[in-house]
Coordinates of C-alpha atoms in Angstrom, one line a residue:
M4 CA 54.2 -6.1 -1.0
A5 CA 52.1 -8.3 1.3
K6 CA 49.7 -6.9 4.0
R7 CA 51.0 -6.6 7.5
R8 CA 49.7 -9.1 10.0
C9 CA 47.5 -7.8 12.8
P10 CA 49.6 -8.0 16.0
F11 CA 46.4 -8.4 18.1
D12 CA 45.0 -11.5 16.4
E13 CA 45.6 -13.9 19.2
D14 CA 44.2 -11.5 21.9
L15 CA 40.8 -10.9 20.2
S16 CA 38.0 -13.4 20.9
P17 CA 35.1 -13.5 18.5
Q18 CA 32.6 -10.8 19.4
M19 CA 28.9 -10.9 18.7
K20 CA 26.2 -8.3 19.2
T21 CA 23.8 -9.9 21.7
H22 CA 21.0 -8.4 23.6
I23 CA 20.1 -10.0 26.9
G24 CA 16.6 -9.1 27.9
E25 CA 14.9 -9.5 31.3
L26 CA 13.2 -12.7 30.3
E27 CA 16.6 -14.4 29.4
V28 CA 17.9 -13.4 32.8
L29 CA 14.8 -14.8 34.5
K30 CA 14.9 -18.0 32.6
Q31 CA 18.2 -18.9 34.3
D32 CA 16.5 -18.8 37.7
E33 CA 13.6 -21.3 37.9
N34 CA 12.1 -19.6 41.0
S35 CA 11.9 -16.3 39.1
M36 CA 10.2 -18.0 36.1
N37 CA 7.6 -19.6 38.4
N38 CA 6.8 -16.1 39.7
V39 CA 6.3 -14.8 36.2
Y40 CA 4.0 -17.7 35.4
K41 CA 2.0 -17.2 38.5
K42 CA 1.6 -13.4 37.8
T43 CA 0.5 -14.2 34.2
L44 CA -2.0 -16.8 35.3
Q45 CA -3.4 -14.5 38.0
A46 CA -3.8 -11.7 35.5
L47 CA -5.7 -14.0 33.2
K48 CA -8.0 -15.2 36.0
D49 CA -8.7 -11.6 37.2
G50 CA -9.5 -10.5 33.6
S51 CA -12.0 -13.4 33.2
K52 CA -13.7 -12.5 36.5
L53 CA -14.4 -9.0 35.3
Y54 CA -16.7 -10.0 32.4
P55 CA -18.4 -13.3 32.9
F56 CA -19.9 -15.0 29.8
G57 CA -23.0 -13.3 28.6
K58 CA -22.5 -10.2 30.7
G59 CA -20.4 -7.2 30.2
N60 CA -20.5 -3.5 29.7
S61 CA -24.1 -2.6 29.0
N62 CA -23.0 0.8 27.6
V63 CA -21.5 -0.8 24.5
T64 CA -23.3 0.4 21.4
V65 CA -24.0 -2.0 18.6
K66 CA -22.8 -0.5 15.3
M67 CA -25.0 -1.1 12.3
P68 CA -23.2 -2.0 9.1
L69 CA -22.9 1.0 6.8
E70 CA -23.8 0.9 3.2
V71 CA -20.6 1.8 1.5
C72 CA -19.8 1.8 -2.2
G73 CA -17.8 -1.2 -3.3
C74 CA -15.7 0.9 -5.6
C75 CA -14.8 4.2 -4.0
R76 CA -15.9 3.4 -0.4
Y77 CA -18.2 6.4 -0.3
I78 CA -20.9 6.2 2.3
D79 CA -24.2 7.0 0.7
S80 CA -26.9 8.1 3.1
R81 CA -29.6 7.9 0.5
K82 CA -31.0 4.7 -0.9
P83 CA -28.0 2.6 -2.1
C84 CA -27.9 1.4 -5.7
R85 CA -26.8 -2.0 -6.8
C86 CA -25.0 -3.2 -9.9
S87 CA -27.5 -5.1 -12.1
Y88 CA -24.9 -7.8 -12.9
C89 CA -23.0 -8.6 -9.7
D90 CA -25.5 -7.0 -7.2
Q91 CA -22.8 -5.1 -5.3
I92 CA -23.7 -1.9 -3.5
M93 CA -22.5 1.1 -5.4
C94 CA -22.9 4.9 -5.3
N95 CA -24.5 6.7 -8.2
L96 CA -21.1 8.1 -9.3
C97 CA -19.6 4.6 -9.8
L98 CA -22.5 3.1 -11.8
V99 CA -22.7 3.6 -15.5
P100 CA -25.8 2.9 -17.7
C101 CA -25.5 0.4 -20.5
S102 CA -26.2 2.0 -23.9
K103 CA -28.3 -0.9 -25.1
C104 CA -30.3 -2.2 -22.2
C105 CA -30.1 1.0 -20.0
E106 CA -29.4 -1.0 -16.8
S107 CA -26.8 0.3 -14.3
F108 CA -23.5 -1.5 -14.0
C109 CA -20.3 -1.1 -12.0
Q110 CA -16.9 -0.7 -13.7
N111 CA -16.1 -4.4 -13.3
C112 CA -19.3 -5.5 -15.1
S113 CA -19.2 -3.0 -17.9
L114 CA -16.9 -2.1 -20.8
T115 CA -16.2 1.2 -22.4
V116 CA -16.5 0.8 -26.1
Y117 CA -14.9 3.4 -28.4
D118 CA -16.6 3.1 -31.8
T119 CA -17.8 6.4 -33.1
D120 CA -18.3 7.8 -29.6
E121 CA -17.7 6.6 -26.1
Q122 CA -20.3 4.1 -25.0
N123 CA -20.7 1.9 -21.9
M124 CA -22.0 -1.7 -22.4
C125 CA -22.6 -4.4 -20.0
M126 CA -21.0 -7.8 -20.4
S127 CA -24.2 -9.4 -21.7
C128 CA -24.9 -6.8 -24.4
Y129 CA -21.3 -6.7 -25.5
K130 CA -21.4 -10.3 -26.6

């Protein structure tokens, strides 16, 4: 048995979900758009007058760059350590000593070798 035909087919026009915002309404009227452009331009000019070039709020503090670990992002207030291979700042917890040359290396520049026991070796000593 065939489906019944919809008796309202001819009466329905294609419907679409559309949102008409304030800007779309204003775009239809050229005078309204000119007012929007004037307000925007005035706001830009007023903002530039507040802080002329080279002058500004003298209360702004300059933040010094913090020494953070390149691995865990821990801020070490003591003397920062560096990887002996890539020279990246690391905390003491993220550096491992090489079992052959005894230098400190990060996880990216060292390998964990499992021979008889667990040893860390730098890339240079592993070759």
